[in-house]
Coordinates of N, CA and C in Angstrom, one line a residue:
M1 N -19.4 -52.0 -5.4 CA -19.9 -52.9 -6.5 C -20.9 -52.1 -7.3
F2 N -21.1 -52.6 -8.5 CA -21.9 -51.8 -9.5 C -23.1 -52.7 -9.9
L3 N -24.3 -52.0 -9.9 CA -25.5 -52.6 -10.4 C -25.8 -52.0 -11.8
S4 N -26.1 -52.9 -12.7 CA -26.5 -52.4 -14.0 C -27.9 -52.0 -14.1
V5 N -28.2 -50.9 -14.8 CA -29.5 -50.3 -14.9 C -29.9 -50.3 -16.3
Q6 N -31.1 -50.8 -16.7 CA -31.5 -50.9 -18.1 C -32.4 -49.6 -18.5
T7 N -32.3 -49.4 -19.8 CA -33.1 -48.3 -20.4 C -34.5 -49.0 -20.6
P8 N -35.5 -48.2 -20.8 CA -36.8 -48.8 -21.1 C -36.8 -49.8 -22.3
S9 N -35.9 -49.6 -23.2 CA -35.8 -50.5 -24.4 C -35.0 -51.8 -24.1
G10 N -34.4 -51.8 -22.9 CA -33.7 -53.1 -22.5 C -32.2 -53.0 -22.5
G11 N -31.7 -51.9 -23.1 CA -30.2 -51.8 -23.1 C -29.7 -51.3 -21.8
I12 N -28.4 -51.4 -21.6 CA -27.7 -51.0 -20.3 C -27.6 -49.5 -20.4
D13 N -28.2 -48.8 -19.4 CA -28.1 -47.4 -19.3 C -26.8 -47.0 -18.6
S14 N -26.6 -47.5 -17.4 CA -25.4 -47.1 -16.6 C -25.2 -48.0 -15.4
Q15 N -24.2 -47.7 -14.7 CA -23.9 -48.5 -13.5 C -24.1 -47.6 -12.3
F16 N -24.8 -48.2 -11.3 CA -25.0 -47.5 -10.0 C -24.2 -48.2 -8.9
I17 N -23.6 -47.4 -8.1 CA -22.6 -47.9 -7.0 C -23.4 -48.3 -5.8
V18 N -23.2 -49.5 -5.2 CA -23.7 -49.9 -4.0 C -22.6 -50.6 -3.2
D19 N -22.8 -50.7 -1.9 CA -21.8 -51.4 -1.0 C -21.9 -52.9 -1.3
G20 N -20.7 -53.5 -1.2 CA -20.6 -55.0 -1.4 C -21.6 -55.7 -0.5
D21 N -21.8 -55.2 0.8 CA -22.7 -55.9 1.7 C -24.2 -55.9 1.2
D22 N -24.5 -54.9 0.4 CA -25.9 -54.7 0.0 C -26.1 -55.4 -1.4
Y23 N -25.0 -55.6 -2.1 CA -25.1 -56.1 -3.5 C -26.0 -57.3 -3.7
D24 N -25.7 -58.4 -2.9 CA -26.4 -59.6 -3.1 C -27.9 -59.5 -2.9
A25 N -28.4 -58.6 -2.0 CA -29.8 -58.4 -1.8 C -30.4 -57.6 -2.9
L26 N -29.6 -56.8 -3.6 CA -30.2 -55.9 -4.6 C -30.0 -56.4 -6.0
V27 N -29.1 -57.3 -6.3 CA -28.8 -57.7 -7.7 C -29.9 -58.7 -8.2
V28 N -30.7 -59.2 -7.3 CA -31.8 -60.1 -7.7 C -33.0 -59.4 -8.4
Y29 N -33.0 -58.0 -8.3 CA -34.0 -57.2 -8.9 C -33.6 -56.8 -10.3
R30 N -34.5 -56.5 -11.1 CA -34.3 -56.0 -12.5 C -34.4 -54.4 -12.4
W31 N -33.3 -53.7 -12.5 CA -33.3 -52.3 -12.3 C -33.4 -51.6 -13.6
K32 N -34.2 -50.5 -13.6 CA -34.5 -49.7 -14.8 C -34.2 -48.2 -14.4
S33 N -34.0 -47.4 -15.4 CA -33.8 -45.9 -15.2 C -35.1 -45.3 -14.8
H34 N -35.1 -44.4 -13.8 CA -36.2 -43.6 -13.4 C -36.0 -42.2 -14.2
P35 N -37.1 -41.6 -14.6 CA -37.0 -40.3 -15.3 C -36.1 -39.2 -14.6
K36 N -36.0 -39.3 -13.3 CA -35.2 -38.3 -12.6 C -33.7 -38.7 -12.3
G37 N -33.3 -39.8 -13.0 CA -31.9 -40.2 -12.8 C -31.6 -41.2 -11.7
Y38 N -32.7 -41.7 -11.1 CA -32.5 -42.8 -10.1 C -32.6 -44.1 -10.7
A39 N -32.3 -45.2 -9.9 CA -32.6 -46.5 -10.4 C -33.9 -47.0 -9.7
Q40 N -34.7 -47.7 -10.4 CA -36.0 -48.2 -9.8 C -36.2 -49.6 -10.2
T41 N -37.0 -50.3 -9.4 CA -37.4 -51.7 -9.7 C -38.9 -51.8 -9.2
W42 N -39.5 -53.0 -9.6 CA -40.8 -53.3 -9.2 C -40.8 -54.6 -8.5
G43 N -41.5 -54.7 -7.4 CA -41.6 -56.0 -6.7 C -42.0 -55.8 -5.3
A44 N -42.0 -57.0 -4.5 CA -42.3 -57.0 -3.1 C -41.0 -56.8 -2.3
F45 N -40.9 -55.7 -1.6 CA -39.8 -55.5 -0.7 C -40.3 -54.6 0.5
P46 N -40.0 -55.1 1.7 CA -39.4 -56.3 2.1 C -40.2 -57.5 1.7
E47 N -39.7 -58.7 1.8 CA -40.4 -59.9 1.4 C -41.7 -60.0 2.1
G48 N -42.8 -60.3 1.3 CA -44.1 -60.4 1.9 C -44.9 -59.1 1.8
A49 N -44.2 -58.0 1.4 CA -44.9 -56.7 1.3 C -45.7 -56.7 -0.1
K50 N -46.6 -55.7 -0.2 CA -47.3 -55.6 -1.4 C -46.4 -55.1 -2.5
P51 N -46.4 -55.7 -3.7 CA -45.5 -55.3 -4.8 C -45.8 -53.9 -5.2
T52 N -44.8 -53.1 -5.4 CA -44.8 -51.7 -5.8 C -43.5 -51.3 -6.4
T53 N -43.4 -50.1 -6.9 CA -42.2 -49.5 -7.4 C -41.3 -49.1 -6.3
H54 N -40.0 -49.4 -6.4 CA -39.0 -49.1 -5.3 C -37.8 -48.4 -6.0
L55 N -37.3 -47.3 -5.3 CA -36.1 -46.6 -5.7 C -34.9 -47.2 -5.0
L56 N -33.8 -47.4 -5.7 CA -32.6 -48.0 -5.1 C -32.2 -47.4 -3.8
H57 N -32.1 -46.1 -3.7 CA -31.5 -45.4 -2.5 C -32.5 -45.7 -1.3
R58 N -33.7 -45.8 -1.6 CA -34.7 -46.0 -0.5 C -34.5 -47.5 0.0
M59 N -34.3 -48.4 -0.9 CA -34.1 -49.8 -0.5 C -32.9 -50.0 0.3
V60 N -31.8 -49.3 -0.1 CA -30.6 -49.4 0.7 C -30.8 -49.0 2.1
M61 N -31.5 -47.9 2.3 CA -31.8 -47.4 3.7 C -32.6 -48.5 4.5
Q62 N -33.5 -49.1 3.8 CA -34.3 -50.1 4.4 C -33.5 -51.3 4.8
L63 N -32.6 -51.7 3.9 CA -31.7 -52.8 4.2 C -30.9 -52.6 5.5
H64 N -30.6 -51.3 5.8 CA -29.8 -51.0 7.0 C -30.7 -50.7 8.2
G65 N -32.0 -51.0 8.1 CA -32.9 -51.0 9.2 C -33.6 -49.7 9.4
H66 N -33.5 -48.8 8.5 CA -34.2 -47.5 8.7 C -35.7 -47.5 8.3
D67 N -36.5 -46.9 9.1 CA -37.9 -46.7 8.8 C -38.0 -45.4 7.9
I68 N -38.2 -45.6 6.6 CA -38.1 -44.4 5.7 C -39.5 -43.7 5.5
D69 N -40.5 -44.2 6.1 CA -41.8 -43.5 5.9 C -41.8 -42.1 6.4
G70 N -42.2 -41.2 5.6 CA -42.2 -39.8 5.9 C -40.9 -39.1 5.8
W71 N -39.9 -39.8 5.3 CA -38.5 -39.2 5.1 C -38.2 -39.2 3.6
L72 N -37.3 -38.2 3.3 CA -36.7 -38.2 2.0 C -35.3 -38.8 2.2
I73 N -34.7 -39.4 1.2 CA -33.3 -39.9 1.2 C -32.4 -39.0 0.4
D74 N -31.4 -38.4 1.0 CA -30.5 -37.5 0.4 C -29.2 -38.1 0.0
H75 N -28.8 -37.9 -1.2 CA -27.4 -38.3 -1.6 C -26.5 -37.2 -1.2
E76 N -25.7 -37.4 -0.2 CA -24.8 -36.4 0.3 C -24.0 -35.7 -0.7
D77 N -23.4 -36.5 -1.7 CA -22.6 -35.9 -2.7 C -23.4 -35.5 -4.0
R78 N -24.7 -35.6 -3.9 CA -25.6 -35.2 -4.9 C -25.5 -36.0 -6.2
N79 N -24.8 -37.2 -6.1 CA -24.7 -38.1 -7.3 C -25.7 -39.2 -7.1
R80 N -26.7 -39.2 -7.9 CA -27.8 -40.2 -7.8 C -27.4 -41.6 -8.1
K81 N -26.2 -41.8 -8.7 CA -25.7 -43.1 -9.0 C -24.9 -43.7 -7.9
N82 N -24.5 -42.8 -6.9 CA -23.8 -43.3 -5.7 C -24.7 -43.7 -4.6
N83 N -25.0 -45.0 -4.5 CA -26.0 -45.4 -3.5 C -25.3 -46.2 -2.4
R84 N -24.1 -45.9 -2.1 CA -23.4 -46.5 -0.9 C -24.1 -45.9 0.4
Y85 N -24.2 -46.8 1.3 CA -24.9 -46.4 2.6 C -24.4 -45.2 3.2
K86 N -23.1 -45.0 3.3 CA -22.5 -43.8 3.9 C -22.7 -42.5 3.2
N87 N -23.2 -42.6 1.9 CA -23.5 -41.5 1.1 C -25.0 -41.1 1.2
L88 N -25.8 -41.9 1.9 CA -27.2 -41.6 2.0 C -27.6 -41.2 3.4
R89 N -28.6 -40.3 3.5 CA -29.0 -39.9 4.8 C -30.5 -39.6 4.8
L90 N -31.2 -39.8 5.9 CA -32.6 -39.4 6.0 C -32.7 -37.9 6.3
V91 N -33.6 -37.2 5.5 CA -33.7 -35.8 5.7 C -35.2 -35.4 5.5
D92 N -35.5 -34.2 6.0 CA -36.8 -33.7 5.7 C -36.7 -32.8 4.5
I93 N -37.8 -32.2 4.1 CA -37.8 -31.4 2.8 C -36.9 -30.2 2.9
K94 N -36.8 -29.6 4.0 CA -35.9 -28.4 4.2 C -34.5 -28.8 4.1
Q95 N -34.1 -29.9 4.7 CA -32.7 -30.3 4.6 C -32.3 -30.7 3.2
S96 N -33.3 -31.4 2.5 CA -33.0 -31.8 1.1 C -32.8 -30.6 0.2
N97 N -33.6 -29.6 0.4 CA -33.5 -28.4 -0.4 C -32.2 -27.7 -0.2
Q98 N -31.6 -27.8 1.0 CA -30.3 -27.1 1.3 C -29.2 -27.8 0.6
N99 N -29.3 -29.1 0.2 CA -28.3 -29.8 -0.5 C -28.6 -29.9 -2.0
R100 N -29.4 -29.1 -2.5 CA -29.8 -29.1 -3.9 C -28.8 -28.3 -4.8
S101 N -28.6 -28.8 -6.0 CA -27.7 -28.1 -6.9 C -28.5 -27.0 -7.6
S102 N -27.8 -26.0 -8.0 CA -28.4 -24.9 -8.7 C -28.5 -25.2 -10.2
Q103 N -29.4 -24.5 -10.8 CA -29.5 -24.7 -12.3 C -28.5 -23.8 -13.0
S104 N -28.0 -22.8 -12.3 CA -27.0 -21.9 -12.9 C -25.6 -22.5 -12.7
K105 N -24.6 -21.8 -13.2 CA -23.2 -22.3 -13.1 C -22.7 -22.3 -11.6
Y106 N -23.1 -21.3 -10.9 CA -22.7 -21.2 -9.5 C -23.9 -21.2 -8.6
K107 N -23.8 -21.9 -7.5 CA -24.9 -22.0 -6.5 C -24.9 -20.6 -5.7
G108 N -26.1 -20.0 -5.7 CA -26.2 -18.8 -4.9 C -25.7 -17.5 -5.6
V109 N -25.3 -17.6 -6.9 CA -24.7 -16.5 -7.5 C -25.4 -16.2 -8.9
S110 N -25.7 -15.0 -9.1 CA -26.2 -14.6 -10.4 C -25.5 -13.4 -11.0
H111 N -25.6 -13.2 -12.3 CA -24.9 -12.1 -12.9 C -25.9 -11.1 -13.4
V112 N -25.9 -9.9 -12.8 CA -26.9 -8.9 -13.1 C -26.3 -7.5 -13.3
G113 N -26.5 -6.9 -14.4 CA -26.0 -5.6 -14.7 C -24.5 -5.5 -14.6
G114 N -23.7 -6.5 -15.0 CA -22.3 -6.4 -14.9 C -21.7 -6.7 -13.6
K115 N -22.5 -7.0 -12.6 CA -22.0 -7.4 -11.2 C -22.4 -8.8 -10.9
W116 N -21.7 -9.5 -10.0 CA -22.0 -10.8 -9.6 C -22.7 -10.7 -8.2
I117 N -24.0 -11.1 -8.1 CA -24.8 -11.0 -6.9 C -24.8 -12.3 -6.2
A118 N -24.4 -12.3 -4.9 CA -24.5 -13.5 -4.0 C -25.7 -13.4 -3.1
S119 N -26.5 -14.5 -3.0 CA -27.7 -14.5 -2.2 C -27.9 -15.9 -1.7
I120 N -28.7 -16.0 -0.6 CA -29.0 -17.3 0.0 C -30.4 -17.3 0.5
D121 N -31.1 -18.5 0.5 CA -32.4 -18.6 1.1 C -32.3 -19.3 2.4
V122 N -32.8 -18.7 3.5 CA -32.8 -19.4 4.8 C -34.2 -19.3 5.4
D123 N -34.8 -20.4 5.7 CA -36.1 -20.4 6.4 C -37.1 -19.6 5.6
G124 N -37.1 -19.7 4.3 CA -38.1 -19.1 3.4 C -37.8 -17.6 3.1
E125 N -36.7 -17.1 3.7 CA -36.3 -15.7 3.5 C -35.1 -15.6 2.5
H126 N -35.2 -14.7 1.5 CA -34.2 -14.5 0.6 C -33.2 -13.4 1.1
I127 N -32.0 -13.8 1.3 CA -31.0 -12.8 1.9 C -29.9 -12.5 0.8
R128 N -29.8 -11.2 0.5 CA -28.8 -10.8 -0.4 C -27.5 -10.6 0.3
L129 N -26.4 -11.2 -0.1 CA -25.1 -11.2 0.5 C -24.2 -10.1 0.0
G130 N -24.5 -9.5 -1.2 CA -23.7 -8.5 -1.7 C -23.5 -8.6 -3.2
S131 N -22.9 -7.5 -3.8 CA -22.6 -7.6 -5.2 C -21.0 -7.5 -5.3
F132 N -20.5 -8.2 -6.3 CA -19.1 -8.4 -6.4 C -18.6 -8.2 -7.9
E133 N -17.4 -7.8 -8.0 CA -16.8 -7.6 -9.3 C -16.5 -9.0 -10.0
F134 N -16.1 -9.9 -9.2 CA -15.7 -11.2 -9.7 C -16.6 -12.4 -9.2
A135 N -16.9 -13.3 -10.1 CA -17.7 -14.5 -9.7 C -17.2 -15.2 -8.5
D136 N -15.8 -15.4 -8.5 CA -15.2 -16.1 -7.4 C -15.5 -15.5 -6.0
D137 N -15.5 -14.2 -6.0 CA -15.8 -13.5 -4.7 C -17.2 -13.7 -4.3
A138 N -18.1 -13.7 -5.2 CA -19.5 -13.9 -4.9 C -19.7 -15.4 -4.5
C139 N -19.0 -16.3 -5.1 CA -19.1 -17.7 -4.7 C -18.6 -17.9 -3.3
E140 N -17.5 -17.3 -3.0 CA -16.9 -17.4 -1.6 C -17.9 -16.8 -0.6
A141 N -18.5 -15.7 -0.9 CA -19.5 -15.1 0.0 C -20.7 -16.1 0.2
Y142 N -21.2 -16.7 -0.9 CA -22.3 -17.7 -0.7 C -21.8 -18.9 0.1
D143 N -20.6 -19.5 -0.3 CA -20.1 -20.7 0.4 C -20.0 -20.4 1.9
N144 N -19.5 -19.3 2.3 CA -19.3 -18.9 3.7 C -20.7 -18.9 4.4
A145 N -21.6 -18.2 3.8 CA -23.0 -18.1 4.4 C -23.6 -19.5 4.5
A146 N -23.5 -20.3 3.4 CA -24.1 -21.6 3.4 C -23.6 -22.5 4.5
K147 N -22.3 -22.5 4.7 CA -21.7 -23.3 5.8 C -22.2 -22.9 7.1
K148 N -22.4 -21.5 7.3 CA -22.9 -21.0 8.6 C -24.4 -21.4 8.8
M149 N -25.2 -21.2 7.7 CA -26.6 -21.3 7.8 C -27.1 -22.8 7.7
H150 N -26.4 -23.6 6.8 CA -26.9 -24.9 6.5 C -26.1 -26.0 7.0
G151 N -24.9 -25.7 7.5 CA -24.0 -26.8 8.1 C -23.7 -27.9 7.1
D152 N -23.9 -29.1 7.6 CA -23.5 -30.3 6.8 C -24.4 -30.4 5.5
Y153 N -25.5 -29.7 5.5 CA -26.4 -29.9 4.3 C -26.2 -28.8 3.3
A154 N -25.2 -28.0 3.5 CA -24.9 -26.9 2.5 C -24.4 -27.5 1.2
C155 N -24.9 -26.9 0.1 CA -24.4 -27.2 -1.2 C -23.4 -26.1 -1.6
L156 N -22.2 -26.5 -1.7 CA -21.1 -25.4 -1.9 C -20.6 -25.4 -3.3
N157 N -20.1 -24.3 -3.7 CA -19.4 -24.2 -5.0 C -18.1 -24.9 -5.1
N158 N -17.4 -24.9 -3.9 CA -16.0 -25.5 -3.8 C -15.1 -25.1 -4.9
L159 N -14.9 -23.9 -5.1 CA -14.0 -23.4 -6.2 C -12.6 -23.7 -5.8
A160 N -11.8 -24.0 -6.7 CA -10.3 -24.3 -6.5 C -9.7 -22.9 -6.1
P161 N -8.7 -23.0 -5.2 CA -8.1 -21.7 -4.8 C -7.5 -21.0 -6.0
V162 N -7.6 -19.7 -6.0 CA -7.1 -18.9 -7.1 C -5.6 -18.9 -7.1
P163 N -4.9 -19.3 -8.2 CA -3.4 -19.2 -8.2 C -2.9 -17.8 -7.9
Q164 N -1.8 -17.7 -7.3 CA -1.2 -16.4 -6.9 C -1.0 -15.5 -8.2
E165 N -0.6 -16.1 -9.3 CA -0.4 -15.3 -10.5 C -1.7 -14.7 -11.0
L166 N -2.8 -15.4 -10.9 CA -4.1 -14.9 -11.3 C -4.6 -13.8 -10.4
S167 N -4.3 -14.0 -9.1 CA -4.7 -13.0 -8.1 C -3.9 -11.7 -8.3
A168 N -2.7 -11.8 -8.7 CA -1.9 -10.6 -9.0 C -2.4 -10.0 -10.2
Y169 N -2.8 -10.8 -11.2 CA -3.4 -10.2 -12.4 C -4.7 -9.5 -12.1
Q170 N -5.5 -10.0 -11.2 CA -6.8 -9.3 -10.9 C -6.4 -8.0 -10.2
Q171 N -5.4 -8.0 -9.3 CA -5.0 -6.8 -8.7 C -4.6 -5.7 -9.7
Y172 N -3.9 -6.2 -10.7 CA -3.4 -5.3 -11.8 C -4.6 -4.7 -12.5
L173 N -5.6 -5.6 -12.9 CA -6.8 -5.1 -13.5 C -7.6 -4.1 -12.7
N174 N -7.6 -4.3 -11.4 CA -8.3 -3.4 -10.4 C -7.6 -2.0 -10.4
S175 N -6.2 -2.1 -10.5 CA -5.5 -0.8 -10.4 C -5.7 0.0 -11.7
L176 N -5.9 -0.7 -12.9 CA -6.2 0.0 -14.1 C -7.6 0.7 -14.0
K177 N -8.6 0.0 -13.4 CA -9.9 0.6 -13.3 C -9.9 1.8 -12.4
E178 N -9.1 1.7 -11.3 CA -9.0 2.8 -10.4 C -8.4 4.1 -11.0
R179 N -7.5 3.9 -12.0 CA -6.9 5.0 -12.7 C -7.8 5.7 -13.7
G180 N -8.8 4.9 -14.1 CA -9.8 5.4 -15.0 C -9.4 5.2 -16.4

């Protein structure tokens, strides 16, 4: 089901996805856009509580009986508009940071001096995974390390498999470079 969210001027901003079981409890609130892309409302929730601002994803977790004090709520697919219960999970700050999107095109990959550098942060330590000729190779190195180090909380690049023809073309380019 979809909840409509208003812009500060009162127009419809977008639709947020919630489970049908949660819809009736949530549709009674007037939802507005939060500056960080979430849906927010103001009021007393649960009933009888002191009125305050509430974020949609936090309310969904409370509707399902979770004590959210001291926890962050993570959108597993990193889509802030997807507030279905199975897409949300309680996490601490470390787990939340492991599921964060990169500001660059590829997570864990940068382009420096003509090479693609793969790296990952684990427990506050920055680990360089290597330098690569192709971005896809660096992405693969990062994804493999992220799966191993962060498990279910890993934010992966999920690149599509390289078509065989392209792979053969890359081999051809490599052979030209080797010849000088």
